[in-house]
């Protein structure tokens, strides 16, 4: 008994087939696979073009026509393609996921087809409640025409028709709009969509009497002169993208089957803003948002191109990330790189105009491309203490190229360093510090050094020892007041005389300040952990300018409290001059110093007035 049960349980079970809920599948297509109902027309065009391609593979002289007629919430699409027999209809149209391109005899020309997933007609249910297909096979001329009618509830019917119903080979698709989707089948909308998707298709496509295709593509046309070509491409760019380009870069990669053009944006954009490129696949628009088509550094162009090698995703609205796309991306990046090199060699005015807007993109490229950095050295602009210069010019002027890593550090030291003859590059902007550090690799012999507080202090003149000794009491009181802030006080003589004090620190000192502040605010556990991280980083410094008249007057004060208030005021003013962000402790110090100075001023005024008032009383 047990043996019989065991044998019975191991007996093969008959296979089951999936049950497809077509309504649910249509909802999935419309809300998740496709970005918009507009793609239904692309699928219709795609099926028609593929059918024509299949017929011409066997009959090179066969007609190549696609006609669309829209009226009263209905759409009719006719093609002169290969057509279908009754058996084809059952095999291809009624089986979800099967592609007509798998039909026997078509494998050798598969690369000429647009569709790869066989979902085509199913996508039409996004806008239609009923699809009717009438087709006659070109491969089997004696076969009668066949009619396939499907509804969005998943049911369909098939019947053969008399020969006179479809005298010529080909296929006609009839759509009836579903409730609320009539606008998608209006003639004006159909014409606009057909031109958007099919302007580069290789066959004669029309909506009514209006031509859809516009061949050859603008980049493949012959023009009387280069100037005429630039004008025509600029007009094409404005029609597609809505801007007039600074320039147009030809994109021709024969090995990848790519032809097109990259238009240079006329205004700066953020590097994080990925470009929306228009990609046509064998003439059919695949996507208007081909973000992964170019390297990240090429964010200053918008492309439109046609290709026969890239692989679309299932929705056919983006590109499949594979080795082919990576190779195409590298090839297109190389083409843009060659255009930049050509401008540098032969058209410096156009290059200067381009860099005035898009130097950030070129800097991004130059970080990883030493040859591009070498080529662009005379042209790329940097903020320096000598003004806005290229690194090449700056390095010729200064034996050591000092730079800061942040804009705040540069603002602290730029006026003082410039007055002392120290050249500094602001490396705080995107990519700049990386490029300065890479300078010796393309300009041998160049010395590059990061500017820190010690370097700046070393370039400031010392004060006579006798003068510094005379101010020992003042300096001690000032150091005592700023010590809780992790800041030391030193005395130097420097230009310009109008600067009373200079606040110097570096990243290590700022990190230590942040750690100390966090330790003060933390509970016992975290305070112990943060305390164990205490480093030996150099402290920030408030450098007082002994040549400044105000500092000299403050140095003559004897009241420790007043010295402290004056020191806090100089400290706060130095932070503001450096445009540094203020910590809560710094803000509290500024408020305290301001109130202290007001109290001192009003107290001093009262002290001057009181004797006078007393004498007046005596006189009375």
C-alpha positions in Angstrom: 0.0 0.0 0.0 2.7 2.4 1.0 4.7 1.4 -2.1 1.7 2.0 -4.3 1.2 5.4 -2.7 4.8 6.4 -3.1 4.8 5.4 -6.8 1.6 7.2 -7.3 3.0 10.4 -5.7 6.0 10.3 -8.0 4.0 9.9 -11.2 4.4 12.9 -13.6 1.6 15.4 -13.4 0.2 17.0 -16.5 1.5 20.6 -17.1 -0.7 23.6 -16.4 -0.7 26.8 -18.5 -0.7 30.3 -17.1 -4.0 32.1 -17.1 -3.5 35.7 -18.3 -5.9 38.5 -17.1 -5.7 40.8 -20.0 -7.3 43.7 -18.2 -4.7 43.4 -15.5 -2.0 43.2 -18.1 -3.2 46.3 -19.9 -3.2 48.2 -16.6 0.4 47.0 -16.0 1.4 48.2 -19.4 -0.2 51.6 -19.1 0.8 52.4 -15.6 4.2 50.7 -15.2 5.9 49.6 -18.4 5.1 52.6 -20.6 5.5 56.2 -19.5 2.6 57.5 -21.5 -0.3 56.3 -23.7 1.4 58.0 -26.6 3.6 55.0 -27.2 0.7 53.1 -28.7 1.3 54.9 -32.0 5.0 54.0 -31.9 4.0 50.3 -31.5 1.6 50.6 -34.5 4.3 52.3 -36.6 6.9 49.8 -35.5 4.7 46.8 -36.5 4.0 48.3 -39.9 7.6 49.2 -40.6 8.8 45.7 -39.5 6.2 44.1 -41.8 7.4 46.2 -44.7 11.0 45.3 -43.9 10.1 41.6 -43.8 8.5 41.7 -47.2 11.3 43.7 -48.8 13.8 41.2 -47.5 12.2 38.6 -49.8 10.9 41.1 -52.5 13.3 44.0 -52.7 11.0 45.8 -55.2 7.9 45.5 -53.0 6.1 48.7 -52.1 7.0 50.4 -48.9 4.0 52.4 -47.6 2.4 53.1 -44.3 -0.8 55.1 -44.1 -2.7 56.4 -41.1 -6.2 57.7 -41.1 -7.8 59.1 -38.0 -11.4 60.4 -37.5 -14.3 60.2 -35.0 -12.4 58.3 -32.3 -11.1 55.7 -34.7 -7.7 55.0 -36.2 -6.8 52.9 -39.3 -3.2 52.0 -40.0 -2.4 50.4 -43.4 0.9 48.9 -44.5 2.2 47.1 -47.6 4.1 44.6 -45.5 4.5 40.9 -45.5 1.0 40.2 -44.1 -0.3 37.2 -42.2 -2.1 33.9 -42.9 -4.8 32.5 -40.6 -2.2 30.2 -39.0 0.1 33.2 -38.4 -2.7 35.0 -36.7 -3.3 32.2 -34.2 0.4 31.8 -33.6 1.5 35.4 -33.4 -1.3 37.7 -32.5 -3.1 35.5 -29.9 0.1 34.5 -28.0 1.4 37.2 -25.7 5.1 37.6 -25.8 5.7 36.0 -29.2 7.3 38.2 -31.9 6.4 38.0 -35.6 10.1 38.4 -36.3 10.6 34.8 -35.1 8.7 33.7 -38.2 10.6 31.2 -40.3 13.0 32.7 -42.9 13.4 36.1 -41.2 16.3 35.3 -38.8 18.9 36.5 -41.3 17.4 40.0 -41.5 16.5 40.3 -37.8 18.8 43.2 -37.2 16.7 45.3 -39.6 13.6 45.0 -37.3 12.7 47.5 -34.6 10.6 45.3 -32.4 12.1 42.6 -30.2 9.5 41.7 -27.7 6.2 41.0 -29.5 4.1 43.1 -27.2 3.2 45.6 -30.0 -0.5 45.3 -30.6 -1.2 44.6 -26.9 0.0 48.1 -26.1 -2.9 49.5 -28.2 -5.3 48.5 -25.5 -3.9 51.4 -23.5 -6.1 53.7 -25.7 -8.5 51.3 -27.4 -11.2 49.0 -26.3 -11.2 47.0 -29.5 -8.5 46.1 -32.1 -9.4 44.7 -35.5 -6.7 43.4 -37.8 -7.2 42.5 -41.5 -4.3 41.0 -43.2 -3.2 39.1 -46.4 0.0 37.2 -46.7 2.6 38.1 -49.3 4.4 34.8 -48.7 1.2 32.7 -49.4 -0.6 34.7 -52.1 -3.4 32.1 -52.5 -4.3 32.3 -48.8 -7.5 34.2 -48.1 -7.4 37.4 -46.1 -7.9 36.9 -42.4 -9.6 39.1 -39.8 -8.6 39.1 -36.1 -10.7 41.0 -33.7 -9.7 41.4 -30.0 -11.3 43.0 -27.0 -9.7 44.2 -23.8 -11.5 41.5 -21.8 -9.1 39.0 -23.4 -11.5 37.5 -26.0 -10.8 37.4 -29.7 -12.3 36.0 -32.9 -10.7 34.9 -36.2 -12.4 34.5 -39.6 -11.3 34.4 -43.2 -12.6 37.0 -45.7 -13.2 37.0 -49.5 -10.2 37.9 -51.6 -11.8 41.2 -52.7 -11.8 42.4 -49.0 -8.0 42.7 -49.2 -6.8 42.5 -52.8 -3.1 43.3 -52.0 -0.8 41.9 -49.5 -0.3 43.8 -46.3 -2.1 44.6 -43.0 -4.7 47.1 -41.8 -5.2 47.7 -38.1 -8.4 49.3 -36.9 -8.7 50.9 -33.4 -11.8 52.1 -31.6 -11.0 54.5 -28.7 -11.9 53.5 -25.2 -13.9 55.9 -23.0 -11.8 59.0 -22.2 -9.1 58.2 -24.7 -10.6 59.7 -27.8 -8.1 62.6 -27.9 -5.2 60.1 -28.5 -6.9 59.1 -31.8 -7.6 62.6 -33.0 -6.0 63.4 -36.4 -3.9 66.3 -35.1 -2.6 64.2 -32.2 -1.9 61.2 -34.4 0.0 63.5 -36.9 2.1 65.1 -34.1 2.9 61.7 -32.6 3.7 60.1 -36.0 6.1 63.0 -36.8 7.8 62.8 -33.4 8.3 59.0 -33.5 8.8 58.4 -37.3 10.4 61.4 -38.9 13.6 59.4 -39.7 11.8 56.1 -40.8 13.2 54.9 -44.2 9.7 54.3 -45.8 6.9 56.5 -47.1 4.8 57.2 -44.0 1.8 59.5 -44.1 -1.1 60.6 -41.9 -3.9 61.3 -44.5 -2.1 63.3 -47.1 0.5 64.7 -44.6 4.0 63.3 -44.9 5.6 62.1 -41.7 9.1 61.3 -42.7 11.7 64.0 -43.3 14.7 62.5 -45.0 17.6 62.7 -45.2 18.2 63.6 -41.6 19.5 67.2 -41.0 23.0 66.0 -40.2 23.2 63.8 -43.4 22.1 66.6 -45.8 24.3 68.5 -48.2 24.6 72.2 -47.7 26.0 75.0 -49.9 28.6 76.0 -47.3 29.7 75.3 -43.7 27.9 78.5 -42.6 24.6 77.2 -44.1 25.1 73.9 -42.4 25.5 75.6 -39.0 22.4 77.7 -39.5 20.3 74.7 -40.6 21.5 72.6 -37.6 20.9 75.5 -35.2 17.3 75.7 -36.6 16.9 71.9 -36.1 18.1 72.2 -32.5 15.7 75.0 -31.7 12.8 72.9 -33.1 13.8 69.8 -31.1 15.1 71.2 -27.9 14.0 74.8 -27.8 17.4 76.5 -27.7 19.9 77.9 -30.1 23.2 76.1 -29.6 26.6 77.5 -29.1 27.9 75.0 -31.6 27.1 71.6 -33.1 29.3 68.5 -32.9 29.1 65.9 -35.6 28.6 62.4 -34.2 29.6 59.7 -36.7 30.6 56.3 -35.3 30.3 53.9 -38.3 31.3 50.8 -36.3 28.4 51.3 -34.0 26.0 52.4 -36.8 25.6 55.9 -35.3 25.0 59.1 -37.1 23.8 62.3 -35.4 24.8 65.6 -33.8 25.4 66.9 -30.3 24.2 70.5 -29.6 26.2 72.6 -27.1 23.9 74.3 -24.6 24.1 78.1 -24.7 23.9 78.5 -20.9 25.6 76.7 -17.9 23.9 73.7 -16.3 24.6 71.8 -13.1 26.9 68.7 -13.5 24.2 66.7 -11.7 21.6 67.5 -14.3 21.7 64.6 -16.7 20.9 65.4 -20.3 17.8 64.2 -22.1 19.1 62.9 -25.5 16.9 61.8 -28.4 17.8 58.4 -29.6 16.3 56.8 -32.8 16.6 53.1 -33.4 16.7 52.4 -37.1 14.8 55.6 -37.7 12.1 55.2 -35.0 12.3 57.4 -31.9 13.2 55.3 -29.0 13.5 57.8 -26.2 13.8 61.5 -25.5 15.5 60.9 -22.2 18.6 58.8 -23.2 20.5 59.9 -20.0 23.2 57.1 -20.2 24.2 57.8 -23.8 27.2 60.1 -23.0 29.9 60.2 -20.3 28.9 62.2 -17.2 31.3 65.0 -17.9 29.5 65.8 -21.2 26.6 67.4 -19.5 26.9 70.5 -21.6 25.4 68.9 -24.8 22.1 67.5 -25.9 22.2 64.8 -28.6 20.0 63.5 -31.3 21.1 60.5 -33.2 20.1 57.4 -35.1 21.6 53.9 -34.4 21.1 50.3 -35.4 23.2 48.7 -32.8 21.9 49.7 -29.3 19.6 47.4 -27.5 16.3 48.8 -26.1 14.7 47.8 -22.8 11.3 45.9 -22.8 9.3 49.1 -22.9 11.5 50.4 -25.8 11.7 53.7 -24.0 15.3 53.6 -22.8 18.6 51.8 -23.6 19.8 48.5 -22.1 23.0 49.0 -20.2 25.4 46.5 -21.8 28.9 46.4 -23.3 27.7 47.8 -26.6 26.2 50.9 -24.9 29.4 51.3 -22.9 31.5 51.2 -26.1 29.2 53.7 -27.8 29.4 56.0 -24.8 33.2 56.0 -24.9 33.1 56.6 -28.7 30.8 59.5 -28.5 32.8 61.0 -25.6 35.9 60.7 -27.8 34.2 62.6 -30.6 33.3 65.5 -28.2 36.9 65.4 -26.9 38.2 65.6 -30.4 36.0 68.6 -31.1 37.4 70.4 -28.0 40.9 69.7 -29.1 40.2 71.0 -32.6 38.8 74.2 -31.1 42.0 74.7 -29.0 44.2 74.2 -32.0 42.3 76.2 -34.6 39.5 78.3 -33.3 40.5 79.9 -29.9 37.7 82.5 -30.1 35.0 79.8 -30.2 36.8 77.9 -27.5 36.9 80.9 -25.3 33.2 81.5 -25.8 32.5 77.9 -25.0 34.7 77.8 -21.8 33.1 81.0 -20.6 29.9 79.0 -20.2 31.0 75.4 -19.8 34.4 75.3 -18.2 33.1 73.1 -15.5 32.4 70.2 -18.0 35.9 70.5 -19.5 37.4 70.5 -16.0 35.5 67.3 -15.2 36.9 65.7 -18.3 40.5 67.0 -17.6 40.5 65.3 -14.2 40.8 61.9 -15.8 42.3 62.8 -19.2 45.8 64.1 -18.8 46.1 64.9 -22.5 43.0 67.0 -22.3 44.4 68.8 -19.2 47.6 69.6 -21.1 45.6 70.9 -24.1 43.3 73.0 -22.0 45.9 74.4 -19.6 46.2 77.7 -21.5 42.4 78.1 -21.6 40.7 76.8 -18.4 40.0 79.7 -16.0 40.7 79.6 -12.2 40.2 82.2 -9.5 43.6 83.3 -8.2 45.1 86.2 -6.2 46.3 87.5 -9.5 42.8 87.6 -11.0 41.1 85.0 -13.2 43.9 83.2 -15.0 44.7 79.8 -16.5 47.0 77.5 -14.5 49.6 77.8 -17.2 49.8 81.6 -16.9 49.7 81.4 -13.1 52.5 78.9 -12.9 54.7 81.1 -15.1 54.3 83.9 -12.6 54.9 82.0 -9.4 57.6 79.5 -8.5 55.2 77.7 -6.1 51.5 77.3 -6.9 49.8 77.5 -3.6 46.2 76.5 -3.4 43.4 76.2 -0.8 40.8 73.3 -0.8 37.9 75.4 0.3 36.4 78.8 -0.7 36.4 79.8 2.9 40.1 79.2 3.3 40.8 81.2 0.2 38.8 84.1 1.4 40.7 84.1 4.7 44.1 84.4 3.1 43.7 85.9 -0.4 44.0 89.6 0.5 46.9 89.0 2.9 48.8 86.5 0.7 48.4 88.8 -2.3 49.9 91.7 -0.3 52.8 89.5 0.7 53.5 88.4 -2.9 52.2 84.8 -2.3 50.2 83.5 -5.2 47.2 81.4 -4.3 44.6 79.5 -6.4 41.1 79.0 -5.1 40.7 75.2 -5.2 37.4 75.3 -3.4 35.3 75.1 -6.6 34.2 71.9 -8.2 37.2 69.9 -9.6 39.7 72.8 -9.1 41.9 71.4 -6.3 42.2 68.1 -8.2 43.4 69.9 -11.3 45.9 72.0 -9.4 47.3 68.9 -7.8 47.6 67.2 -11.2 49.5 70.2 -12.7 53.0 68.7 -12.2 52.0 65.6 -14.2 51.5 67.7 -17.3 53.9 70.5 -16.6 57.1 68.9 -15.2 59.0 71.1 -12.7 55.9 72.8 -11.4 55.8 72.9 -7.6 52.3 72.7 -6.0 51.6 73.1 -2.3 48.5 73.4 -0.3 48.4 76.7 1.6 47.9 76.3 5.4 48.0 78.6 8.4 51.7 78.0 9.0 52.7 79.0 5.5 50.7 82.2 5.7 52.1 83.1 9.1 55.6 82.5 7.9 55.2 85.0 5.1 54.1 87.7 7.6 56.7 90.1 9.0 57.6 89.6 12.7 57.4 92.4 15.2 60.4 94.0 17.0 61.0 91.9 20.2 61.0 95.1 22.3 57.5 96.0 21.0 56.2 92.5 21.5 57.6 92.5 25.1 55.9 95.8 25.8 52.6 94.2 24.7 53.0 91.0 26.7 50.3 91.9 29.2 47.8 92.7 26.4 48.6 89.5 24.5 48.2 87.4 27.6 44.8 88.9 28.4 43.7 88.4 24.7 44.9 84.8 24.7 43.1 84.1 27.9 39.8 85.4 26.4 40.0 83.3 23.2 41.5 80.2 24.7 38.0 78.6 25.4 37.3 79.0 21.6 40.4 77.0 20.7 42.1 80.0 19.2 45.6 81.4 19.9 46.6 85.1 19.5 49.8 86.1 17.7 51.3 89.5 16.7 52.6 90.2 13.2 53.1 93.1 10.8 51.6 92.9 7.4 49.8 94.7 4.6 47.3 96.0 3.9 47.3 98.3 6.9 43.5 98.5 6.8 43.1 94.8 8.0 43.4 94.8 11.8 43.3 91.1 12.3 43.4 87.9 10.3 41.8 84.6 11.4 43.8 81.5 10.3 43.0 77.9 10.6 43.0 74.7 8.5 40.7 71.7 8.2 42.4 69.9 11.0 41.9 72.8 13.4 38.2 73.0 12.3 37.7 69.3 12.9 39.2 69.6 16.3 36.9 72.6 17.1 33.9 70.6 15.9 34.9 67.6 18.0 35.4 69.8 21.1 32.0 71.4 20.7 30.3 68.1 20.2 32.1 66.8 23.4 30.7 69.7 25.4 27.2 69.1 24.2 27.2 65.2 24.5 26.2 63.1 27.4 28.8 61.3 29.6 29.1 58.3 27.3 29.6 60.2 24.1 31.7 62.8 25.8 34.1 60.0 26.8 34.2 58.6 23.3 34.7 62.0 21.7 37.3 62.8 24.3 39.3 59.8 23.3 39.4 61.1 19.7 41.1 64.4 20.8 44.0 65.1 18.5 47.1 67.2 18.5 45.9 69.4 15.6 47.2 73.0 15.5 44.9 75.6 17.0 43.3 78.4 15.0 45.1 81.7 15.2 44.0 85.3 15.4 46.8 87.3 13.9 46.8 90.9 15.0 48.3 93.4 12.6 50.8 95.6 14.5 50.8 98.1 11.7 47.1 98.8 12.1 46.4 102.0 14.1 43.3 100.4 15.8 45.4 97.4 17.1 48.0 99.8 18.4 45.4 101.7 20.4 43.8 98.5 21.7 47.3 97.3 22.7 47.7 100.3 25.0 44.6 99.4 27.1 45.2 98.3 30.7 41.8 97.1 31.7 41.8 93.2 31.3 38.0 93.2 30.8 38.1 95.8 28.1 41.0 94.1 26.4 38.9 90.9 26.4 36.0 92.7 24.8 38.1 94.4 22.2 39.8 91.0 21.4 36.5 89.3 20.9 35.4 92.1 18.6 38.5 91.7 16.5 38.0 87.9 16.4 34.4 88.3 15.3 35.3 90.9 12.6 38.0 88.6 11.3 35.5 85.7 11.0 33.0 87.9 9.1 35.8 89.2 6.8 36.6 85.6 5.9 32.9 85.0 5.2 33.1 82.0 7.5 30.0 80.2 8.8 29.6 81.0 12.5 29.3 78.4 15.2 26.9 79.0 18.0 29.8 79.9 20.3 31.0 82.5 17.7 27.6 84.1 17.4 27.4 84.3 21.2 30.8 85.9 21.3 29.8 88.5 18.7 26.7 89.4 20.6 28.6 89.6 23.9 31.4 91.8 22.3 28.8 94.1 20.8 26.9 94.6 24.1 30.2 95.0 25.9 31.4 97.8 23.6 28.1 99.6 23.9 28.3 99.4 27.7 31.9 100.6 27.7 30.9 103.5 25.3 27.9 104.6 27.4 29.8 104.2 30.6 32.6 106.3 29.3 30.2 109.0 28.1 28.5 109.0 31.6 31.9 109.3 33.2 32.6 112.4 31.2 29.2 114.0 31.8 28.9 113.5 35.6 31.6 116.0 36.7 30.0 118.6 34.5 26.6 118.1 35.9 28.1 118.3 39.4 29.8 121.6 38.7 26.5 123.0 37.4 24.8 122.1 40.6 27.5 123.8 42.7 27.2 126.9 40.6 23.5 127.0 41.4 
